CSV table of C-alpha atoms in Angstrom, one decimal:
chain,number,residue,atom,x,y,z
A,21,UNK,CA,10.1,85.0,86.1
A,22,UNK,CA,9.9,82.6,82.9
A,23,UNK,CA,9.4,79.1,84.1
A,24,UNK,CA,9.7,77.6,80.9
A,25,UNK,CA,13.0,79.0,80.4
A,26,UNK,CA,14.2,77.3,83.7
A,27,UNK,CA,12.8,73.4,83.2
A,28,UNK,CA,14.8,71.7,80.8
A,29,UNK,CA,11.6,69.2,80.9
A,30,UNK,CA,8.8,69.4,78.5
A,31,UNK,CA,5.1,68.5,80.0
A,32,UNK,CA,3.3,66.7,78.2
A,33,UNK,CA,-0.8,67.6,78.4
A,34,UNK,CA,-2.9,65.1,80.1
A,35,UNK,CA,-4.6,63.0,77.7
A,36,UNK,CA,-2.1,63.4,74.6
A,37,UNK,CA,-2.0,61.0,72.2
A,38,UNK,CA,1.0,60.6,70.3
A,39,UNK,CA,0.6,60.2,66.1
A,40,UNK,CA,2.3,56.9,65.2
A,41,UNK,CA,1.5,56.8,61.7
A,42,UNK,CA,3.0,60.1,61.4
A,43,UNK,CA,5.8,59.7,63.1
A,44,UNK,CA,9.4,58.5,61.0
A,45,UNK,CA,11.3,55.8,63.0
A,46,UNK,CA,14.9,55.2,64.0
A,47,UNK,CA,16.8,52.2,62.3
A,48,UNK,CA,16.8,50.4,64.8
A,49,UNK,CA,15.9,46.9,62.9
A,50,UNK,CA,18.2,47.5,60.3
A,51,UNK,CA,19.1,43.5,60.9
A,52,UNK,CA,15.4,42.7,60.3
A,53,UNK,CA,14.8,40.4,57.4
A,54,UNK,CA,13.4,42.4,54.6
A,55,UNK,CA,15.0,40.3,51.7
A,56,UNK,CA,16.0,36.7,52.2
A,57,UNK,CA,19.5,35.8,51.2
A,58,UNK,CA,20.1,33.8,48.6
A,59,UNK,CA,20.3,29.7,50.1
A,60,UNK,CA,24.2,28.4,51.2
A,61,UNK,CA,26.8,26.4,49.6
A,62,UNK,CA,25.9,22.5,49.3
A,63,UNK,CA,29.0,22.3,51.8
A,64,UNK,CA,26.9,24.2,54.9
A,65,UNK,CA,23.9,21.9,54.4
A,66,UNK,CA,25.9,18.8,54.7
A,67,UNK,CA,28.0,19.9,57.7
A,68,UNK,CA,24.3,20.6,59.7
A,69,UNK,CA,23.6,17.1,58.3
A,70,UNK,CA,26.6,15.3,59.6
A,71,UNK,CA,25.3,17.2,63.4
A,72,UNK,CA,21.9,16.0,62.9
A,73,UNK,CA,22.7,12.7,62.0
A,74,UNK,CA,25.1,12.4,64.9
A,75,UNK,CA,22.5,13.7,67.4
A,76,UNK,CA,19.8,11.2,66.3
A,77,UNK,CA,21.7,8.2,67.0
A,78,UNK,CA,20.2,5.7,69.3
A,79,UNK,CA,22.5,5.3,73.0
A,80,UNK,CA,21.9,1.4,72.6
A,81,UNK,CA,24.4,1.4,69.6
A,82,UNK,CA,27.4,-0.2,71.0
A,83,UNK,CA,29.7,2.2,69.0
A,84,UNK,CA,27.4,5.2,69.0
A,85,UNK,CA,29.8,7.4,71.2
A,86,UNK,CA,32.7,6.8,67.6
A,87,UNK,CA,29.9,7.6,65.6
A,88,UNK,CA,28.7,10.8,67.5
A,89,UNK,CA,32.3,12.4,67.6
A,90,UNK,CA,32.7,11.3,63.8
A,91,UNK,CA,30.3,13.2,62.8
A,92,UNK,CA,30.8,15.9,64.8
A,93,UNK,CA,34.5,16.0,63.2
A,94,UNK,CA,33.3,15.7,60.1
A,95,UNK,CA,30.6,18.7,60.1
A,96,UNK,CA,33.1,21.2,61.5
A,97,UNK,CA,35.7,20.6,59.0
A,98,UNK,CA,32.6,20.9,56.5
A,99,UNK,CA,32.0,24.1,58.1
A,100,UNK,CA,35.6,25.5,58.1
A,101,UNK,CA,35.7,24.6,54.5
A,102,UNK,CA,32.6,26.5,54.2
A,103,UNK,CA,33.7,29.9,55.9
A,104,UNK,CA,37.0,30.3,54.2
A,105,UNK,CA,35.8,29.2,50.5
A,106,UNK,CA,32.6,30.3,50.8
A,107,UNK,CA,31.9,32.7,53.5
A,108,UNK,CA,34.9,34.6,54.1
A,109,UNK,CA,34.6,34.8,57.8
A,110,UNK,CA,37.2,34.3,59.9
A,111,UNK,CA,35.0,34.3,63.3
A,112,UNK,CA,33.2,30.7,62.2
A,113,UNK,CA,36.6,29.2,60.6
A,114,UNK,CA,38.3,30.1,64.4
A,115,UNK,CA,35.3,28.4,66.3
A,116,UNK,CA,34.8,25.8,64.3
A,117,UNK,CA,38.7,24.7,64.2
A,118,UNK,CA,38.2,24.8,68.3
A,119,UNK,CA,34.9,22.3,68.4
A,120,UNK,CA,36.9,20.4,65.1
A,121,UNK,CA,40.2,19.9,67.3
A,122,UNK,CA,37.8,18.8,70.8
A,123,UNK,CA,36.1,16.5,68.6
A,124,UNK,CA,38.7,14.5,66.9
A,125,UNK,CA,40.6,14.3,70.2
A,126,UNK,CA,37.7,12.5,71.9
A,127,UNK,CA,37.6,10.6,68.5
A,128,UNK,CA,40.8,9.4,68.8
A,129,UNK,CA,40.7,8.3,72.4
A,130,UNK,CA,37.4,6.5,71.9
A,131,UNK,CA,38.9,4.7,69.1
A,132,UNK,CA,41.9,3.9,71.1
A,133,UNK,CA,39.5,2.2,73.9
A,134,UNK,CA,38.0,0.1,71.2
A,135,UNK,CA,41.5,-1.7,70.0
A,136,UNK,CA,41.6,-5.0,70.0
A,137,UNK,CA,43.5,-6.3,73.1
A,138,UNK,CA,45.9,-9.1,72.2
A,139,UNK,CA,45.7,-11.8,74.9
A,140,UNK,CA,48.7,-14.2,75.2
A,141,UNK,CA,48.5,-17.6,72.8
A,142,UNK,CA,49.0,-19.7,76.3
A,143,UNK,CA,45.7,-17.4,77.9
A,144,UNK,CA,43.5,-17.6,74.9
A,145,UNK,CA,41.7,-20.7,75.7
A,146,UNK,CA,41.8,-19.8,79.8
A,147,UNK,CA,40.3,-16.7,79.0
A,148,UNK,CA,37.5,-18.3,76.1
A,149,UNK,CA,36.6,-21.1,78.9
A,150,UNK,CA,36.3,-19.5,82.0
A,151,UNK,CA,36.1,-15.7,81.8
A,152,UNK,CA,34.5,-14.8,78.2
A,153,UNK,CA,31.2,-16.7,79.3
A,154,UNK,CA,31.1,-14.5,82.0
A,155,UNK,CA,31.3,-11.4,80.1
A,156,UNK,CA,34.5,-10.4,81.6
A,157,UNK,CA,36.4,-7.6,79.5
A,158,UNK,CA,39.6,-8.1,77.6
A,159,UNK,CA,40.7,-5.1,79.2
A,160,UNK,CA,40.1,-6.4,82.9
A,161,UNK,CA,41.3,-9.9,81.9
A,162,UNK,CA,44.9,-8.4,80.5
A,163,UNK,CA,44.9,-6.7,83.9
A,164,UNK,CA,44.2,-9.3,85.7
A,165,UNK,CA,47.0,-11.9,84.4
A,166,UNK,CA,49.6,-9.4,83.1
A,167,UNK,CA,50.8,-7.5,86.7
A,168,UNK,CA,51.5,-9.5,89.5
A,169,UNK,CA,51.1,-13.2,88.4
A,170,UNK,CA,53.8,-15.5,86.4
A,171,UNK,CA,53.4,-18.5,84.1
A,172,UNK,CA,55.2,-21.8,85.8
A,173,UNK,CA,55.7,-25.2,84.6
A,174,UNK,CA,56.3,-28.6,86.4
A,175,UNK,CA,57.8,-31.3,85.3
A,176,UNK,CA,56.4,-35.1,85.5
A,177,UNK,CA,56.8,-36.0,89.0
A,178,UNK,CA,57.5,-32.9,90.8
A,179,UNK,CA,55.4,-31.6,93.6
A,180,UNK,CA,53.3,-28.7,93.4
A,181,UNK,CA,52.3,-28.6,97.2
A,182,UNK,CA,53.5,-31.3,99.6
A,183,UNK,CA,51.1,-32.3,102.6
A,184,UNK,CA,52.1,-30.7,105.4
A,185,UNK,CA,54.7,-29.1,104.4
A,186,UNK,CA,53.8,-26.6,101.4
A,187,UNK,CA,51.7,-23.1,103.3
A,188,UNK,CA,48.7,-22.0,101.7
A,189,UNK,CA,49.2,-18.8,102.0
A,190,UNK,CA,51.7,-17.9,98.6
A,191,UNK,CA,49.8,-18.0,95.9
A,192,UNK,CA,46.8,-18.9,94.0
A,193,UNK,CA,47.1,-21.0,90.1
A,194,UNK,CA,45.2,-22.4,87.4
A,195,UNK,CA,46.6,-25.2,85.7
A,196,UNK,CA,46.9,-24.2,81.5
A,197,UNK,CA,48.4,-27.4,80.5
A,198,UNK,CA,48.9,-31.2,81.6
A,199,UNK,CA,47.3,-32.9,84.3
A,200,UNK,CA,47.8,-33.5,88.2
A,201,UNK,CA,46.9,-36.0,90.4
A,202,UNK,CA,46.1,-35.0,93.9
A,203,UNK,CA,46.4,-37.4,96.5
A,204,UNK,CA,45.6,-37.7,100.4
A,205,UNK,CA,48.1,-39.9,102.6
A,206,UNK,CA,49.1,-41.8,99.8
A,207,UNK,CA,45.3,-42.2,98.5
A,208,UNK,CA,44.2,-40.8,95.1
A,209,UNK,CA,41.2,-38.4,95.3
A,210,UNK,CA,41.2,-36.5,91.9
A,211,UNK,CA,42.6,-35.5,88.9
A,212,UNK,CA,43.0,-31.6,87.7
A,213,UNK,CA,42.7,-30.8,84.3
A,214,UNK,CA,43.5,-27.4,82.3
A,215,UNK,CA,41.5,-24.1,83.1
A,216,UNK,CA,40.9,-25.6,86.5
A,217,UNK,CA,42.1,-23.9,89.8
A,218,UNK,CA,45.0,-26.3,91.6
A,219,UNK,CA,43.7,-25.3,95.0
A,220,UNK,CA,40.9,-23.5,95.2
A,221,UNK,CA,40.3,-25.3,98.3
A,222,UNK,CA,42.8,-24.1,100.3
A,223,UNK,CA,42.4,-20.4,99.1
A,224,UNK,CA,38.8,-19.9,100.1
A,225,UNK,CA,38.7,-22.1,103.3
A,226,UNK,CA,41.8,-20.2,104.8
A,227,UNK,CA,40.7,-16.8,103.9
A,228,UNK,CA,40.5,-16.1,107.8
A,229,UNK,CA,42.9,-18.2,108.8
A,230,UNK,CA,46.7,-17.9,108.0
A,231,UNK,CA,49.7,-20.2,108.7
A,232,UNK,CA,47.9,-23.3,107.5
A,233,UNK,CA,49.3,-25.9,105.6
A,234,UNK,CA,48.3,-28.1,103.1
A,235,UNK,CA,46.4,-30.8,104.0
A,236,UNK,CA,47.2,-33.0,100.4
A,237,UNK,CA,49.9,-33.6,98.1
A,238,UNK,CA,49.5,-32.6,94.2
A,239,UNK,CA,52.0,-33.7,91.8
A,240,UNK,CA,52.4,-33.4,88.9
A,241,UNK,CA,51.4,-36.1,86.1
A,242,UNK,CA,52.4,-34.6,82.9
A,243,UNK,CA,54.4,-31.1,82.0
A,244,UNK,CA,52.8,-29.3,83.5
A,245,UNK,CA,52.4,-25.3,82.7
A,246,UNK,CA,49.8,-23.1,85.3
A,247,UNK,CA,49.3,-19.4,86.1
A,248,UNK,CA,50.3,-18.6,89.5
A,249,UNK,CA,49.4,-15.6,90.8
A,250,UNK,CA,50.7,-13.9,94.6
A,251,UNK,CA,47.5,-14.3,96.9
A,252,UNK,CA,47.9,-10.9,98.6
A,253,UNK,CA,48.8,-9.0,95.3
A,254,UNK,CA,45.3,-11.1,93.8
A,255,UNK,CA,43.5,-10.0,97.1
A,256,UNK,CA,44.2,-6.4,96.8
A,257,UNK,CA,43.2,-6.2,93.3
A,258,UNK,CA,40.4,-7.6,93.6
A,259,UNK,CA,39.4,-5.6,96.5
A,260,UNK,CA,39.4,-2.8,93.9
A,261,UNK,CA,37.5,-4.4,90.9
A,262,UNK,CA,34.0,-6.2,92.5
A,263,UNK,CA,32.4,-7.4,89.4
A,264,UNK,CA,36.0,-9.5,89.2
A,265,UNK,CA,35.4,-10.3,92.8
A,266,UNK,CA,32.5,-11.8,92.1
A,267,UNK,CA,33.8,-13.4,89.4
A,268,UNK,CA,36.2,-15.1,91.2
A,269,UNK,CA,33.7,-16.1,94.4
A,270,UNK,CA,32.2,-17.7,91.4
A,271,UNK,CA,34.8,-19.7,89.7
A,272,UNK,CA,36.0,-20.8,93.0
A,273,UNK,CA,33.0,-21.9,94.4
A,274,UNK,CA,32.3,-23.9,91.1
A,275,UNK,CA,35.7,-25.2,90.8
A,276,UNK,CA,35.1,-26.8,94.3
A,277,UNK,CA,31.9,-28.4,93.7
A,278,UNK,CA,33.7,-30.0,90.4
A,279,UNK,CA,36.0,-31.5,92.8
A,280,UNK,CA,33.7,-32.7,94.9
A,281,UNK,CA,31.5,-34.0,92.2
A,282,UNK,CA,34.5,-35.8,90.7
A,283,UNK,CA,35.0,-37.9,93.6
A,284,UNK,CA,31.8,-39.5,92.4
A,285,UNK,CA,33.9,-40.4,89.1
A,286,UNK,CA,37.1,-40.5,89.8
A,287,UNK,CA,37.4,-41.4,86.1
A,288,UNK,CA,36.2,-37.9,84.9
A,289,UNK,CA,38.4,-37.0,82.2
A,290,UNK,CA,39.0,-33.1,80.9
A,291,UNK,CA,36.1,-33.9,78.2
A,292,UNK,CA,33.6,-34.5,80.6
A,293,UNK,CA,34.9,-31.3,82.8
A,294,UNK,CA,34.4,-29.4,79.7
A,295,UNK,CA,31.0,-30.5,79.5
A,296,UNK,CA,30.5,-29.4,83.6
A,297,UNK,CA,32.1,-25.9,82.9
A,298,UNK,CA,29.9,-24.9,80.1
A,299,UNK,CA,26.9,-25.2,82.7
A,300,UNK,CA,26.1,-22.8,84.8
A,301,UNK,CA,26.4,-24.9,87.8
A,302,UNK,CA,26.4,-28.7,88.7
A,303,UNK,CA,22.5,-28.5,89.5
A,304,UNK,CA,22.1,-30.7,86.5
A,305,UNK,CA,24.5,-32.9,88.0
A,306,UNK,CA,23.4,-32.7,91.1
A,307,UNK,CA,20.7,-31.1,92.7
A,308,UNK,CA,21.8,-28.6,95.2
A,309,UNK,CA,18.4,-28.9,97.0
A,310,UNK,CA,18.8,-32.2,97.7
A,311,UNK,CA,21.8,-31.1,99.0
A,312,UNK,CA,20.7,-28.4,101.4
A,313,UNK,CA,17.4,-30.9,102.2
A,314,UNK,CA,19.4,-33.6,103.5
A,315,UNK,CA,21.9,-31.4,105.3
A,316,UNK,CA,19.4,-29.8,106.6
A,317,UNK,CA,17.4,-32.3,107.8
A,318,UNK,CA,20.4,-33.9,110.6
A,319,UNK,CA,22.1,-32.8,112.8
A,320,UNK,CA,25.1,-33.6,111.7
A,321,UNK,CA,26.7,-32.2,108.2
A,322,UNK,CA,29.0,-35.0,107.3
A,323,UNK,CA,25.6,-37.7,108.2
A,324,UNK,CA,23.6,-35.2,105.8
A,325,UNK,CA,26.4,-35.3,102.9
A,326,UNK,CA,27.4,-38.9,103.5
A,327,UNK,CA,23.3,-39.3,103.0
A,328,UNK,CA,23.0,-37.4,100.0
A,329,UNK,CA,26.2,-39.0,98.1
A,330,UNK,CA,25.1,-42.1,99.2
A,331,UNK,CA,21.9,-41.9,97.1
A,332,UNK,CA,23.8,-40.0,94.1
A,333,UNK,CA,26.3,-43.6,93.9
A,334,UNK,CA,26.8,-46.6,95.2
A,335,UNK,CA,28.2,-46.1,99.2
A,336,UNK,CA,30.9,-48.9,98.8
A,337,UNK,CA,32.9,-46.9,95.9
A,338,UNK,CA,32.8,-43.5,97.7
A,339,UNK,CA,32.9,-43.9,101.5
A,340,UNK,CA,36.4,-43.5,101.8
A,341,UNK,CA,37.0,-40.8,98.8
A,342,UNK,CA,34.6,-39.0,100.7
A,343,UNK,CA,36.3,-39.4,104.2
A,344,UNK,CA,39.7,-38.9,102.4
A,345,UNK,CA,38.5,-35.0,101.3
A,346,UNK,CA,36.8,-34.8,104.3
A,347,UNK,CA,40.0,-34.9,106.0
A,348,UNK,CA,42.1,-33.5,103.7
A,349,UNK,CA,40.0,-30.2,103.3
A,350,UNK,CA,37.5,-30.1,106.2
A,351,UNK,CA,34.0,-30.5,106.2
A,352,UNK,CA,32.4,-27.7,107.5
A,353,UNK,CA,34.6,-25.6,105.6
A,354,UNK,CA,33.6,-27.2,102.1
A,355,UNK,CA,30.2,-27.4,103.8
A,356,UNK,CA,30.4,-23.2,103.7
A,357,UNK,CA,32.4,-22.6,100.9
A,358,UNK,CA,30.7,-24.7,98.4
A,359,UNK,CA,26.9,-25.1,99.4
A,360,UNK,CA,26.2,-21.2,101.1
């Protein structure tokens, strides 16, 4: 029997060495660079340009985001207009139309972002005095004053909250324009000027506690025109923005401690509460240390206030202003709301 015939496979001897250099080779690397090509069209180079220059630029640039997706725009229509007039190959034009059309949609959108938000003529200088310092957003400003609040306006005389009568519960405002005088059983205890909160007081101390009424009567001295905004709508919203939270635990708390600090001058005109807002608190004013020192230091809160205004001003001129706010907004309250 022939057993060669029967085995299709070939042995190979031990210890054969097969003769490379003899030996002709498949084309396999028929793709293998033997001859450069000659280099590209001006147009390629700039399109890899425009994606290098887009790549390199620094993520601290504010508008570095408009600039990357320019760029990238840019290059692929620099490469479609390469492959068809150039290259003649469809498989680059279709690709590069796809990352082309991604691109300038993200351009546009970023560039929509960036628009300049118009802010009402009667909100400018509200929103320049109070929230632009604190690095608050157009955006989130618009937001904030353009769903659920209303502009109002009073007219000399009339009452915007009556003492014991008017709940605390409605709404929270800022007075825009004019001036009103708030007053405690007939007694005058300060004046509120524009970009000021009409009662700030009320809204943080009866945060827990609803029903209440107010315990002073603010009317009106001049036209008067304020944002008024619905205090639950204001509380859910802000419940779903914190830095604007914050912001507002802010402003409130400082708009109390201006009231308090004007019953120390109860001459202190809007100039002179200009000068107050553009600080970042009243501790050039007066020292909150002090403050929390002499409190401190009794047993009793009102003793430890009464102690520290008393050495800020003369007692005779503020005893009763301070007894008056006492009563008419509570001392421990104030005594949390403005000092903790």
């Amino acid at each position: 029997m022939n057993t060669t015939a029967m085995s299709p496979l070939t042995v190979t001897p031990l210890g054969f060495v097969p003769d490379f250099k003899n030996s002709t080779l498949d084309p396999l690397n028929e793709t293998a660079c033997e001859n450069w090509k000659e280099i590209h069209h001006l147009v390629f180079h700039v399109a890899n340009i425009c994606f290098a220059v887009g790549l390199v630029i620094p993520t601290t640039l504010n508008l570095h985001m408009i600039l990357l997706r320019g760029l990238l725009t840019v290059g692929c229509a620099l490469f479609i207009i390469w492959a068809t007039l150039y290259r003649c190959a469809l498989d680059i034009m279709i690709w590069n139309s796809v990352f082309l059309v991604v691109n300038l949609l993200h351009f546009i959108y970023l560039v929509y972002k960036r628009r300049p938000i118009k802010i009402e003529k009667e909100l400018s200088s509200l929103y320049k005095r109070m929230f632009e310092p604190l690095h608050v957003p157009p955006e989130l400003f618009q937001r904030l004053t353009g769903q659920f609040c209303n502009i109002q306006t009073l007219k000399t005389g009339q009452a915007y909250a009556a003492e014991d009568k008017t709940s605390v519960d409605d709404r929270l405002s800022i007075l825009l324009k004019g001036k009103m005088k708030v007053s405690y059983r007939g007694h005058f205890l300060h004046n509120i000027y524009p970009c000021a909160f009409i009662d700030s007081p009320e809204f943080r101390s009866t945060q827990m506690n609803r029903g209440e009424k107010f315990q002073v009567t603010i009317i009106a001295d001049d036209n008067c025109k304020f944002l008024c905004w619905s205090r639950e709508r204001l509380t859910y919203f802000l419940e779903s923005e914190p830095f604007l939270y914050e912001i507002f635990k802010y402003l409130i708390g400082k708009d109390i401690t201006n009231k308090l600090y004007s019953l120390n001058d109860p001459t202190l005109n809007d100039k002179a509460s200009k000068k107050i807002d553009r600080q970042p608190s009243l501790c050039s004013q007066l020292s909150v240390m002090q403050m929390r020192n002499s409190m401190a230091s009794t047993s009793d809160s009102e003793d430890g206030l009464q102690m520290f205004l008393r050495g800020t001003s003369s007692a005779s001129s503020l005893r009763n202003n301070q007894q008056e706010f006492y009563n008419a907004y509570g001392v421990s309250r104030l005594q949390h709301d403005v000092f903790c």
